[in-house]
């Protein structure tokens, strides 16, 4: 198992790998999924149902079935407030949005769609749900987010957010998935649907100004006064994503020096540089995908980008170029918990099991509680909602946090806020996040981390996801005794869906991807790169042996 870097990685996307959009849209309508084939059924991973129309894993039939199942779930649970729905700039997102609206209108669901057909970032939907539900006990709102996140241009994605504003948990997605597949098996009998023009004109369909509601409320999370007074020069690359039209109004409203690198929206994402594996992926944490912004780093004090639905961030500094997500998250936690005096002294820090152990050291020094959970942002939603978590983050550059007054902001990942916080940090500390990370590691130790991804069959992924500690035969890791093997997260005792092994100065975790046909080994050393490579090599052997024997 090894990660092969494509010769195209980091280079402009050649025409030969661009998706044929008319063909993709035709496949979305024309290709019918066979519910007898597991890969063509509705399947909710860590971030909703995702797939490609070409592979019959994200097609019109899926969206009609899932939308009807959501309508029925709402009825069962007595959720009768408005449903906030938005979509990103992937080619399959608009047709999926239109199909969902046809079903929602036919079921009489009050649906809030973006004014003027504007694209809608994931955090703007979470924010809208929470603002509506504040102080209410009935007439609660929920939402649908139509996005495959940073996945390739031929992908589509469909997510349900319940009234807590965050991604649905496994109980909800299990119910929706089961009902949607039953509807698929029944040839969509039982799906209520109106023609699109009728659905748009329905008395239950309303326009909502997501953009201005979200932008106007940002000052409750970000200290724009300090950014403005320090004159921080910022650049942003929206990567052709859903927040593409949000950044100029933010700059204008708060009078900050923020330049937008590009406002191009192109469903082929032809402006991207190619990711590590030769595919186009709008991943703001990938040095291969972020070439355009990295090249501009010296023009700004700090620059940033967000992925297609703007729920992930990437930070570029003059001092260090593109920061690893784990590095910036460590700086962010250290900064926030010393510069948010109104947050509760009991508010904990949430992280996933594959995030850096530097966070553990930062949290310990802060005297805060660490809440370590499996991969998936849904594990943080309740804590962010009730304020028991001040901050929650994933190693893949996803995070959210409380408002400055300690109340809930967004319970789904928000890419815009951590991006803007890089400017607040620079303004207040007089150093950019890259310099602050260097300072942090001088004080607490330097982590060396890497992640290996490789193709995996569904059977291999299933075996890896069910490994238990006693199936790992290795007792040592890169010269040290393995002190702990986890298959459950320490924070909430939920299954990791993989395995994590910990030694004195390093660890590794292995888990299957919830959204792609790959599995991942994460590793970290607090010694050096050679030690890290030893951990990775030995981890691969340990995991391959365990998966083969499982």
Short mmCIF file of C-alpha atoms in Angstrom, two decimals:
data_model
loop_
_atom_site.label_atom_id
_atom_site.label_comp_id
_atom_site.label_asym_id
_atom_site.label_seq_id
_atom_site.Cartn_x
_atom_site.Cartn_y
_atom_site.Cartn_z
CA UNK A 1 0.00 0.00 0.00
CA UNK A 2 1.64 3.26 -1.11
CA UNK A 3 0.51 6.65 -2.30
CA UNK A 4 1.46 7.20 -5.94
CA UNK A 5 1.83 10.90 -6.75
CA UNK A 6 0.58 11.59 -10.28
CA UNK A 7 2.94 13.32 -12.75
CA UNK A 8 0.08 15.84 -13.23
CA UNK A 9 -0.01 16.77 -9.52
CA UNK A 10 0.24 20.53 -8.97
CA UNK A 11 0.06 21.31 -12.69
CA UNK A 12 -2.77 23.08 -14.55
CA UNK A 13 -5.58 20.67 -15.39
CA UNK A 14 -5.15 19.37 -18.97
CA UNK A 15 -8.23 19.26 -21.19
CA UNK A 16 -8.04 15.47 -21.32
CA UNK A 17 -9.17 15.13 -17.66
CA UNK A 18 -11.98 17.70 -17.75
CA UNK A 19 -15.46 16.27 -17.26
CA UNK A 20 -17.97 16.51 -20.12
CA UNK A 21 -20.73 18.52 -18.38
CA UNK A 22 -23.59 17.89 -20.91
CA UNK A 23 -22.80 14.16 -20.77
CA UNK A 24 -22.74 14.24 -16.95
CA UNK A 25 -26.10 16.03 -16.75
CA UNK A 26 -27.62 13.57 -19.24
CA UNK A 27 -26.31 10.64 -17.18
CA UNK A 28 -27.90 12.16 -14.05
CA UNK A 29 -31.35 11.88 -15.67
CA UNK A 30 -30.95 8.92 -18.04
CA UNK A 31 -29.03 6.37 -15.97
CA UNK A 32 -31.23 4.52 -13.50
CA UNK A 33 -29.58 3.04 -10.41
CA UNK A 34 -30.16 -0.67 -9.74
CA UNK A 35 -30.96 -0.99 -6.02
CA UNK A 36 -29.80 -4.61 -6.25
CA UNK A 37 -26.23 -3.36 -6.74
CA UNK A 38 -24.80 -2.12 -3.39
CA UNK A 39 -22.74 0.67 -5.02
CA UNK A 40 -25.91 2.07 -6.66
CA UNK A 41 -28.03 2.26 -3.51
CA UNK A 42 -28.50 5.30 -1.28
CA UNK A 43 -25.62 5.27 1.23
CA UNK A 44 -24.93 8.00 3.78
CA UNK A 45 -21.21 8.19 4.66
CA UNK A 46 -19.64 10.68 7.08
CA UNK A 47 -21.04 13.53 4.95
CA UNK A 48 -24.32 12.46 3.39
CA UNK A 49 -24.98 10.58 0.17
CA UNK A 50 -22.27 11.11 -2.47
CA UNK A 51 -21.48 9.66 -5.85
CA UNK A 52 -21.16 10.24 -9.59
CA UNK A 53 -23.94 10.19 -12.18
CA UNK A 54 -21.66 8.21 -14.52
CA UNK A 55 -21.40 5.41 -11.95
CA UNK A 56 -25.17 5.41 -11.21
CA UNK A 57 -24.43 6.41 -7.61
CA UNK A 58 -25.80 9.98 -7.75
CA UNK A 59 -28.77 10.23 -10.11
CA UNK A 60 -32.22 11.76 -10.27
CA UNK A 61 -33.80 8.64 -8.76
CA UNK A 62 -31.56 8.87 -5.68
CA UNK A 63 -32.47 12.49 -5.04
CA UNK A 64 -36.21 11.98 -5.50
CA UNK A 65 -36.12 9.01 -3.11
CA UNK A 66 -33.96 10.74 -0.46
CA UNK A 67 -36.07 13.92 -0.60
CA UNK A 68 -39.29 11.95 -0.10
CA UNK A 69 -37.68 10.02 2.77
CA UNK A 70 -36.68 13.32 4.43
CA UNK A 71 -40.26 14.63 4.09
CA UNK A 72 -41.54 11.47 5.78
CA UNK A 73 -38.88 11.65 8.50
CA UNK A 74 -39.90 15.24 9.28
CA UNK A 75 -43.53 14.12 9.62
CA UNK A 76 -42.64 11.24 11.95
CA UNK A 77 -40.58 13.58 14.16
CA UNK A 78 -43.03 16.48 14.06
CA UNK A 79 -40.54 18.86 12.42
CA UNK A 80 -42.88 21.39 10.83
CA UNK A 81 -40.86 24.61 10.55
CA UNK A 82 -39.16 25.80 7.35
CA UNK A 83 -36.50 23.73 5.60
CA UNK A 84 -33.45 25.76 4.53
CA UNK A 85 -31.93 24.39 1.32
CA UNK A 86 -28.91 25.44 -0.72
CA UNK A 87 -26.47 24.10 -3.30
CA UNK A 88 -22.86 24.56 -4.38
CA UNK A 89 -21.19 25.02 -7.78
CA UNK A 90 -20.75 21.35 -8.77
CA UNK A 91 -22.61 20.60 -12.02
CA UNK A 92 -24.90 18.01 -10.38
CA UNK A 93 -25.91 20.30 -7.51
CA UNK A 94 -28.46 22.43 -9.41
CA UNK A 95 -30.43 19.50 -10.92
CA UNK A 96 -30.42 17.80 -7.50
CA UNK A 97 -31.70 21.03 -5.92
CA UNK A 98 -34.50 21.25 -8.51
CA UNK A 99 -35.54 17.62 -7.96
CA UNK A 100 -35.55 18.09 -4.19
CA UNK A 101 -37.68 21.21 -4.51
CA UNK A 102 -40.21 19.32 -6.69
CA UNK A 103 -40.61 16.74 -3.91
CA UNK A 104 -40.60 19.20 -1.00
CA UNK A 105 -43.28 21.35 -2.63
CA UNK A 106 -45.44 18.31 -3.43
CA UNK A 107 -45.22 17.32 0.26
CA UNK A 108 -46.18 20.81 1.43
CA UNK A 109 -42.83 21.56 3.12
CA UNK A 110 -42.09 25.26 3.67
CA UNK A 111 -38.78 25.58 1.82
CA UNK A 112 -36.34 28.47 2.00
CA UNK A 113 -34.23 28.81 -1.16
CA UNK A 114 -31.52 31.38 -1.89
CA UNK A 115 -32.62 34.72 -3.30
CA UNK A 116 -31.82 35.03 -7.00
CA UNK A 117 -30.61 31.43 -7.29
CA UNK A 118 -27.38 32.29 -5.41
CA UNK A 119 -25.02 29.47 -4.39
CA UNK A 120 -25.11 28.76 -0.66
CA UNK A 121 -22.17 27.75 1.57
CA UNK A 122 -22.79 24.96 4.09
CA UNK A 123 -22.22 27.26 7.11
CA UNK A 124 -24.80 29.76 5.83
CA UNK A 125 -27.44 27.00 5.97
CA UNK A 126 -26.43 25.87 9.46
CA UNK A 127 -26.45 29.52 10.58
CA UNK A 128 -29.94 30.08 9.09
CA UNK A 129 -31.37 27.00 10.85
CA UNK A 130 -29.96 28.06 14.23
CA UNK A 131 -31.05 31.70 13.93
CA UNK A 132 -34.59 30.58 13.10
CA UNK A 133 -34.69 28.05 15.95
CA UNK A 134 -33.25 30.33 18.63
CA UNK A 135 -35.67 30.45 21.58
CA UNK A 136 -38.21 28.19 19.87
CA UNK A 137 -39.58 24.88 21.06
CA UNK A 138 -41.98 24.33 18.16
CA UNK A 139 -42.03 25.13 14.44
CA UNK A 140 -38.37 24.11 14.30
CA UNK A 141 -36.39 24.44 11.08
CA UNK A 142 -33.96 21.96 9.49
CA UNK A 143 -32.04 21.91 6.21
CA UNK A 144 -30.66 20.22 3.12
CA UNK A 145 -27.14 20.95 1.86
CA UNK A 146 -26.44 19.88 -1.72
CA UNK A 147 -22.69 19.41 -2.13
CA UNK A 148 -20.04 16.69 -2.44
CA UNK A 149 -17.65 19.10 -0.65
CA UNK A 150 -14.20 19.23 -2.33
CA UNK A 151 -14.78 16.02 -4.33
CA UNK A 152 -14.11 15.89 -8.11
CA UNK A 153 -16.33 17.73 -10.64
CA UNK A 154 -18.29 14.62 -11.70
CA UNK A 155 -19.51 14.08 -8.10
CA UNK A 156 -22.73 15.09 -6.41
CA UNK A 157 -23.63 15.16 -2.72
CA UNK A 158 -26.79 15.48 -0.63
CA UNK A 159 -26.83 16.09 3.13
CA UNK A 160 -29.59 16.50 5.72
CA UNK A 161 -29.14 18.78 8.75
CA UNK A 162 -31.69 18.34 11.58
CA UNK A 163 -32.87 21.20 13.86
CA UNK A 164 -29.54 21.32 15.76
CA UNK A 165 -28.08 22.72 12.50
CA UNK A 166 -25.30 20.13 12.19
CA UNK A 167 -24.88 17.03 10.01
CA UNK A 168 -27.43 14.31 10.78
CA UNK A 169 -26.29 11.52 13.08
CA UNK A 170 -26.36 7.81 12.23
CA UNK A 171 -29.87 7.24 13.67
CA UNK A 172 -31.32 9.83 11.30
CA UNK A 173 -29.26 8.92 8.23
CA UNK A 174 -29.99 5.22 8.83
CA UNK A 175 -33.75 5.91 8.83
CA UNK A 176 -33.58 8.11 5.71
CA UNK A 177 -31.28 5.70 3.88
CA UNK A 178 -33.52 2.70 4.58
CA UNK A 179 -36.69 4.49 3.46
CA UNK A 180 -35.00 5.97 0.36
CA UNK A 181 -33.77 2.53 -0.73
CA UNK A 182 -37.25 1.08 -0.22
CA UNK A 183 -38.59 3.82 -2.53
CA UNK A 184 -35.88 3.00 -5.10
CA UNK A 185 -36.82 -0.68 -4.94
CA UNK A 186 -40.48 0.26 -5.48
CA UNK A 187 -39.58 2.16 -8.68
CA UNK A 188 -40.22 5.49 -6.86
CA UNK A 189 -43.87 4.65 -6.18
CA UNK A 190 -44.75 6.73 -3.15
CA UNK A 191 -42.63 9.72 -4.21
CA UNK A 192 -44.74 12.88 -4.45
CA UNK A 193 -43.48 15.33 -7.07
CA UNK A 194 -44.63 18.55 -8.74
CA UNK A 195 -43.35 19.94 -12.08
CA UNK A 196 -40.46 22.35 -11.40
CA UNK A 197 -42.28 25.54 -12.46
CA UNK A 198 -45.15 24.65 -10.12
CA UNK A 199 -42.75 23.84 -7.27
CA UNK A 200 -40.97 27.19 -7.67
CA UNK A 201 -44.31 29.02 -7.69
CA UNK A 202 -45.78 27.06 -4.76
CA UNK A 203 -47.03 28.99 -1.74
CA UNK A 204 -44.61 26.94 0.39
CA UNK A 205 -41.48 28.03 -1.57
CA UNK A 206 -39.86 31.20 -0.20
CA UNK A 207 -36.70 33.13 -1.00
CA UNK A 208 -34.20 33.72 1.80
CA UNK A 209 -31.24 36.09 1.63
CA UNK A 210 -28.60 33.70 2.98
CA UNK A 211 -25.73 35.90 1.85
CA UNK A 212 -26.68 39.10 3.65
CA UNK A 213 -27.99 37.37 6.79
CA UNK A 214 -24.72 35.47 7.15
CA UNK A 215 -22.39 38.37 6.28
CA UNK A 216 -24.22 40.81 8.60
CA UNK A 217 -23.80 38.41 11.55
CA UNK A 218 -20.07 37.67 11.06
CA UNK A 219 -19.02 40.43 13.47
CA UNK A 220 -20.46 38.29 16.27
CA UNK A 221 -17.62 35.79 15.62
CA UNK A 222 -14.76 37.87 14.14
CA UNK A 223 -13.16 41.03 15.53
CA UNK A 224 -13.16 43.07 12.30
CA UNK A 225 -12.18 46.28 14.15
CA UNK A 226 -8.71 44.94 14.94
CA UNK A 227 -8.24 43.61 11.38
CA UNK A 228 -9.22 46.99 9.94
CA UNK A 229 -7.14 49.08 12.35
CA UNK A 230 -4.04 46.91 11.82
CA UNK A 231 -4.43 47.22 8.04
CA UNK A 232 -3.96 43.48 7.42
CA UNK A 233 -3.74 42.79 3.66
CA UNK A 234 -5.68 39.65 2.75
CA UNK A 235 -6.29 37.61 -0.38
CA UNK A 236 -8.94 34.95 -0.88
CA UNK A 237 -9.38 32.28 -3.54
CA UNK A 238 -12.93 30.91 -3.38
CA UNK A 239 -11.84 28.05 -5.71
CA UNK A 240 -15.00 28.64 -7.74
CA UNK A 241 -17.12 27.54 -4.78
CA UNK A 242 -20.44 28.42 -3.15
CA UNK A 243 -19.03 31.42 -1.25
CA UNK A 244 -17.69 33.05 -4.41
CA UNK A 245 -20.03 36.06 -4.07
CA UNK A 246 -19.74 36.34 -0.26
CA UNK A 247 -16.22 37.72 0.00
CA UNK A 248 -16.70 41.10 -1.73
CA UNK A 249 -19.70 41.99 0.51
CA UNK A 250 -17.63 40.96 3.58
CA UNK A 251 -14.80 43.28 2.49
CA UNK A 252 -17.23 46.10 1.74
CA UNK A 253 -19.34 45.79 4.89
CA UNK A 254 -16.41 45.62 7.31
CA UNK A 255 -14.07 47.92 5.33
CA UNK A 256 -11.18 45.45 5.34
CA UNK A 257 -8.37 45.07 2.81
CA UNK A 258 -9.50 41.80 1.24
CA UNK A 259 -8.83 41.05 -2.44
CA UNK A 260 -10.68 38.24 -4.25
CA UNK A 261 -8.20 36.37 -6.46
CA UNK A 262 -10.88 35.01 -8.82
CA UNK A 263 -14.66 34.98 -9.10
CA UNK A 264 -14.74 32.42 -11.92
CA UNK A 265 -17.37 29.69 -11.56
CA UNK A 266 -16.80 26.75 -13.90
CA UNK A 267 -18.44 23.35 -13.32
CA UNK A 268 -15.41 21.70 -14.97
CA UNK A 269 -13.13 23.47 -12.44
CA UNK A 270 -10.65 23.83 -15.32
CA UNK A 271 -8.81 26.63 -13.44
CA UNK A 272 -7.63 24.19 -10.74
CA UNK A 273 -4.20 22.64 -10.51
CA UNK A 274 -4.43 18.86 -10.31
CA UNK A 275 -4.45 17.04 -6.95
CA UNK A 276 -1.98 14.34 -5.82
CA UNK A 277 -3.71 11.47 -7.65
CA UNK A 278 -4.23 13.18 -11.03
CA UNK A 279 -7.82 14.18 -10.29
CA UNK A 280 -9.32 17.63 -9.90
CA UNK A 281 -10.27 18.22 -6.27
CA UNK A 282 -11.05 21.60 -4.69
CA UNK A 283 -9.16 20.82 -1.50
CA UNK A 284 -7.78 23.96 0.20
CA UNK A 285 -5.45 21.86 2.37
CA UNK A 286 -3.69 20.23 -0.61
CA UNK A 287 -0.45 21.87 -1.78
CA UNK A 288 -1.13 20.43 -5.24
CA UNK A 289 -4.64 21.92 -5.52
CA UNK A 290 -3.62 25.26 -3.97
CA UNK A 291 -0.87 26.24 -6.44
CA UNK A 292 -2.64 29.42 -7.61
CA UNK A 293 -2.86 30.93 -4.13
CA UNK A 294 0.56 29.71 -2.96
CA UNK A 295 2.09 31.57 -5.93
CA UNK A 296 0.56 34.83 -4.63
CA UNK A 297 1.65 34.48 -0.99
CA UNK A 298 4.02 37.47 -0.99
CA UNK A 299 1.29 39.86 -2.11
CA UNK A 300 -0.60 39.52 1.16
CA UNK A 301 -0.01 39.41 4.91
CA UNK A 302 -2.23 36.34 4.96
CA UNK A 303 -4.25 34.58 2.25
CA UNK A 304 -6.85 31.83 2.35
CA UNK A 305 -9.12 29.62 0.31
CA UNK A 306 -12.22 27.52 0.90
CA UNK A 307 -13.48 24.34 -0.76
CA UNK A 308 -16.56 24.13 -2.97
CA UNK A 309 -19.20 24.38 -0.24
CA UNK A 310 -16.97 26.64 1.90
CA UNK A 311 -16.93 24.36 4.93
CA UNK A 312 -13.13 23.86 4.83
CA UNK A 313 -10.31 26.38 4.94
CA UNK A 314 -6.73 26.62 3.72
CA UNK A 315 -4.33 29.26 5.10
CA UNK A 316 -1.33 30.64 3.19
CA UNK A 317 1.19 32.84 5.02
CA UNK A 318 4.23 34.78 3.88
CA UNK A 319 6.37 33.04 6.48
CA UNK A 320 5.41 29.44 5.72
CA UNK A 321 3.36 29.17 2.53
CA UNK A 322 0.39 26.77 2.84
CA UNK A 323 -0.06 25.68 6.46
CA UNK A 324 -0.89 22.05 7.19
CA UNK A 325 -4.47 21.95 8.57
CA UNK A 326 -3.27 20.43 11.87
CA UNK A 327 -0.71 23.24 12.28
CA UNK A 328 -3.23 26.03 11.80
CA UNK A 329 -5.86 24.33 13.97
CA UNK A 330 -3.33 24.13 16.83
CA UNK A 331 -2.60 27.88 16.50
CA UNK A 332 -6.31 28.66 16.26
CA UNK A 333 -7.13 26.77 19.46
CA UNK A 334 -4.26 28.41 21.34
CA UNK A 335 -5.42 31.84 20.18
CA UNK A 336 -9.18 31.46 20.66
CA UNK A 337 -9.06 30.08 24.19
CA UNK A 338 -6.88 33.00 25.30
CA UNK A 339 -8.80 35.71 23.38
CA UNK A 340 -12.46 34.85 23.97
CA UNK A 341 -12.99 35.95 27.60
CA UNK A 342 -16.77 35.50 27.40
CA UNK A 343 -16.49 31.80 26.63
CA UNK A 344 -17.28 29.49 29.55
CA UNK A 345 -14.28 28.27 31.53
CA UNK A 346 -15.80 24.79 31.10
CA UNK A 347 -16.00 24.94 27.27
CA UNK A 348 -13.98 22.00 25.90
CA UNK A 349 -11.93 21.55 22.72
CA UNK A 350 -13.18 18.94 20.27
CA UNK A 351 -10.93 17.07 17.84
CA UNK A 352 -11.09 13.87 15.81
CA UNK A 353 -8.90 10.86 16.63
CA UNK A 354 -6.75 11.49 13.54
CA UNK A 355 -6.00 15.15 14.36
CA UNK A 356 -2.55 16.09 15.66
CA UNK A 357 -1.50 15.26 19.23
CA UNK A 358 -0.10 18.81 19.35
CA UNK A 359 -3.71 19.84 20.01
CA UNK A 360 -3.66 17.61 23.13
CA UNK A 361 -0.56 19.46 24.36
CA UNK A 362 -2.07 22.89 23.63
CA UNK A 363 -5.31 21.95 25.41
CA UNK A 364 -3.44 20.60 28.42
CA UNK A 365 -1.43 23.83 28.72
CA UNK A 366 -4.65 25.87 28.45
CA UNK A 367 -6.15 23.83 31.30
CA UNK A 368 -9.10 22.86 29.12
CA UNK A 369 -10.82 19.53 28.59
CA UNK A 370 -10.15 17.58 25.37
CA UNK A 371 -13.10 15.88 23.67
CA UNK A 372 -11.73 13.33 21.18
CA UNK A 373 -14.24 11.71 18.79
CA UNK A 374 -14.35 9.58 15.61
CA UNK A 375 -14.04 11.22 12.18
CA UNK A 376 -17.23 13.13 11.24
CA UNK A 377 -18.28 16.62 12.23
CA UNK A 378 -21.67 15.40 13.50
CA UNK A 379 -19.94 14.43 16.77
CA UNK A 380 -19.38 18.11 17.62
CA UNK A 381 -22.83 19.49 16.75
CA UNK A 382 -24.52 19.01 20.13
CA UNK A 383 -21.54 20.42 22.07
CA UNK A 384 -21.33 23.50 19.85
CA UNK A 385 -25.12 23.86 20.13
CA UNK A 386 -25.20 23.85 23.95
CA UNK A 387 -21.85 25.63 24.44
CA UNK A 388 -20.08 22.70 26.15
CA UNK A 389 -17.61 22.83 23.23
CA UNK A 390 -15.92 26.12 22.38
CA UNK A 391 -14.34 24.70 19.26
CA UNK A 392 -14.54 21.50 17.22
CA UNK A 393 -12.17 20.48 14.42
CA UNK A 394 -11.23 17.75 11.97
CA UNK A 395 -7.74 17.11 10.61
CA UNK A 396 -9.08 17.78 7.10
CA UNK A 397 -9.39 21.54 7.79
CA UNK A 398 -12.98 21.53 8.99
CA UNK A 399 -13.87 23.53 12.09
CA UNK A 400 -16.52 25.57 13.83
CA UNK A 401 -16.66 27.58 17.05
CA UNK A 402 -18.84 29.71 19.30
CA UNK A 403 -19.69 33.37 18.82
CA UNK A 404 -17.56 35.83 20.77
CA UNK A 405 -20.24 35.95 23.49
CA UNK A 406 -20.11 32.15 23.92
CA UNK A 407 -23.41 31.34 22.17
CA UNK A 408 -23.86 29.03 19.19
CA UNK A 409 -22.75 30.21 15.73
CA UNK A 410 -22.78 27.23 13.35
CA UNK A 411 -22.92 23.53 14.22
CA UNK A 412 -21.63 22.44 10.83
CA UNK A 413 -18.14 23.16 9.50
CA UNK A 414 -17.49 26.79 8.58
CA UNK A 415 -14.60 27.56 6.23
CA UNK A 416 -15.08 31.32 6.08
CA UNK A 417 -14.69 31.98 9.82
CA UNK A 418 -11.36 30.16 10.38
CA UNK A 419 -10.10 31.84 7.20
CA UNK A 420 -10.97 35.31 8.52
CA UNK A 421 -9.62 34.42 11.97
CA UNK A 422 -6.16 34.06 10.37
CA UNK A 423 -6.35 37.82 9.76
CA UNK A 424 -7.62 38.56 13.29
CA UNK A 425 -4.74 36.51 14.73
CA UNK A 426 -2.19 38.32 12.52
CA UNK A 427 -3.62 41.71 13.49
CA UNK A 428 -3.67 41.07 17.24
CA UNK A 429 -0.44 39.06 17.61
CA UNK A 430 1.67 40.99 15.09
CA UNK A 431 2.76 37.61 13.66
CA UNK A 432 1.12 35.44 11.04
CA UNK A 433 -0.16 31.93 11.90
CA UNK A 434 2.96 30.35 10.36
CA UNK A 435 5.22 32.27 12.73
CA UNK A 436 2.93 31.46 15.67
CA UNK A 437 3.04 27.76 14.78
CA UNK A 438 6.85 27.85 14.85
CA UNK A 439 6.65 29.47 18.31
CA UNK A 440 4.15 26.84 19.50
CA UNK A 441 6.41 23.96 18.42
CA UNK A 442 9.44 25.50 20.14
CA UNK A 443 7.41 25.42 23.34
CA UNK A 444 5.52 22.13 22.98
CA UNK A 445 7.42 20.00 20.45
CA UNK A 446 7.28 19.58 16.68
CA UNK A 447 4.96 16.96 15.16
CA UNK A 448 5.91 15.29 11.87
CA UNK A 449 2.83 13.89 10.20
CA UNK A 450 1.79 12.23 6.99
CA UNK A 451 -1.16 10.38 5.55
CA UNK A 452 -1.14 7.55 3.06
CA UNK A 453 -4.14 6.85 0.86
CA UNK A 454 -4.66 3.82 -1.34
CA UNK A 455 -7.40 2.19 -3.38
CA UNK A 456 -9.47 -0.28 -1.40
CA UNK A 457 -12.30 -2.64 -2.30
CA UNK A 458 -15.59 -2.41 -0.38
CA UNK A 459 -14.68 -5.73 1.31
CA UNK A 460 -11.28 -4.41 2.44
CA UNK A 461 -12.87 -1.19 3.70
CA UNK A 462 -15.49 -3.19 5.62
CA UNK A 463 -12.84 -5.39 7.30
CA UNK A 464 -10.69 -2.40 8.22
CA UNK A 465 -13.70 -0.56 9.65
CA UNK A 466 -14.44 -3.46 12.02
CA UNK A 467 -10.92 -4.21 13.32
CA UNK A 468 -10.67 -4.62 17.09
CA UNK A 469 -7.59 -4.04 19.30
CA UNK A 470 -6.95 -7.78 19.74
CA UNK A 471 -6.61 -8.21 15.95
CA UNK A 472 -3.48 -6.05 15.93
CA UNK A 473 -0.56 -8.41 16.58
CA UNK A 474 2.25 -5.83 16.63
CA UNK A 475 3.37 -4.90 20.14
CA UNK A 476 5.95 -2.28 19.11
CA UNK A 477 5.88 0.73 16.83
CA UNK A 478 9.10 2.23 15.42
CA UNK A 479 11.17 1.05 18.37
CA UNK A 480 8.66 1.90 21.11
CA UNK A 481 6.11 -0.16 22.99
CA UNK A 482 2.52 0.37 21.84
CA UNK A 483 0.85 1.62 25.02
CA UNK A 484 -2.71 1.88 23.72
CA UNK A 485 -4.80 0.48 20.87
CA UNK A 486 -8.17 2.11 20.39
CA UNK A 487 -11.21 1.14 18.35
CA UNK A 488 -13.41 3.61 20.26
CA UNK A 489 -12.85 7.34 20.69
CA UNK A 490 -11.84 8.47 24.22
CA UNK A 491 -14.24 11.43 24.24
CA UNK A 492 -17.56 9.71 23.58
CA UNK A 493 -16.66 5.99 23.33
CA UNK A 494 -18.12 5.81 19.82
CA UNK A 495 -16.57 3.36 17.34
CA UNK A 496 -13.71 4.88 15.34
CA UNK A 497 -14.57 2.73 12.32
CA UNK A 498 -10.91 1.71 12.24
CA UNK A 499 -8.00 1.47 14.66
CA UNK A 500 -5.54 3.79 16.44
CA UNK A 501 -2.26 2.68 18.00
CA UNK A 502 -0.31 4.97 20.35
CA UNK A 503 3.32 4.86 21.55
CA UNK A 504 5.34 7.35 23.63
CA UNK A 505 6.40 9.64 20.78
CA UNK A 506 4.15 8.69 17.90
CA UNK A 507 0.91 7.13 16.78
CA UNK A 508 -0.96 5.86 13.72
CA UNK A 509 -4.61 5.44 12.86
CA UNK A 510 -6.14 3.51 9.97
CA UNK A 511 -9.66 3.91 8.65
CA UNK A 512 -11.62 3.53 5.42
CA UNK A 513 -12.85 6.69 3.67
CA UNK A 514 -16.57 7.28 4.12
CA UNK A 515 -16.88 8.85 0.66
CA UNK A 516 -14.23 7.42 -1.67
CA UNK A 517 -12.93 3.95 -2.68
CA UNK A 518 -9.77 4.42 -0.60
CA UNK A 519 -8.44 3.79 2.86
CA UNK A 520 -6.14 6.00 4.86
CA UNK A 521 -3.33 5.58 7.34
CA UNK A 522 -2.55 8.67 9.40
CA UNK A 523 0.71 8.83 11.36
CA UNK A 524 2.54 11.31 13.55
CA UNK A 525 5.93 11.43 15.24
CA UNK A 526 7.26 13.94 17.77
CA UNK A 527 10.85 12.89 16.95
CA UNK A 528 11.74 13.41 13.29
CA UNK A 529 10.86 12.52 9.69
CA UNK A 530 12.82 9.26 9.77
CA UNK A 531 10.83 8.11 12.82
CA UNK A 532 7.62 9.10 11.04
CA UNK A 533 8.55 7.01 7.99
CA UNK A 534 9.26 4.04 10.27
CA UNK A 535 5.82 4.45 11.87
CA UNK A 536 4.15 4.59 8.45
CA UNK A 537 6.00 1.53 7.13
CA UNK A 538 5.29 -0.54 10.22
CA UNK A 539 1.68 0.69 10.38
CA UNK A 540 1.09 -0.48 6.82
CA UNK A 541 2.47 -3.92 7.62
CA UNK A 542 0.45 -4.18 10.86
CA UNK A 543 -2.77 -3.06 9.15
CA UNK A 544 -2.31 -5.13 5.98
CA UNK A 545 -1.74 -8.25 8.11
CA UNK A 546 -4.76 -7.54 10.30
CA UNK A 547 -7.04 -6.83 7.31
CA UNK A 548 -5.86 -9.97 5.48
CA UNK A 549 -6.54 -12.12 8.57
CA UNK A 550 -9.86 -10.48 9.52
#
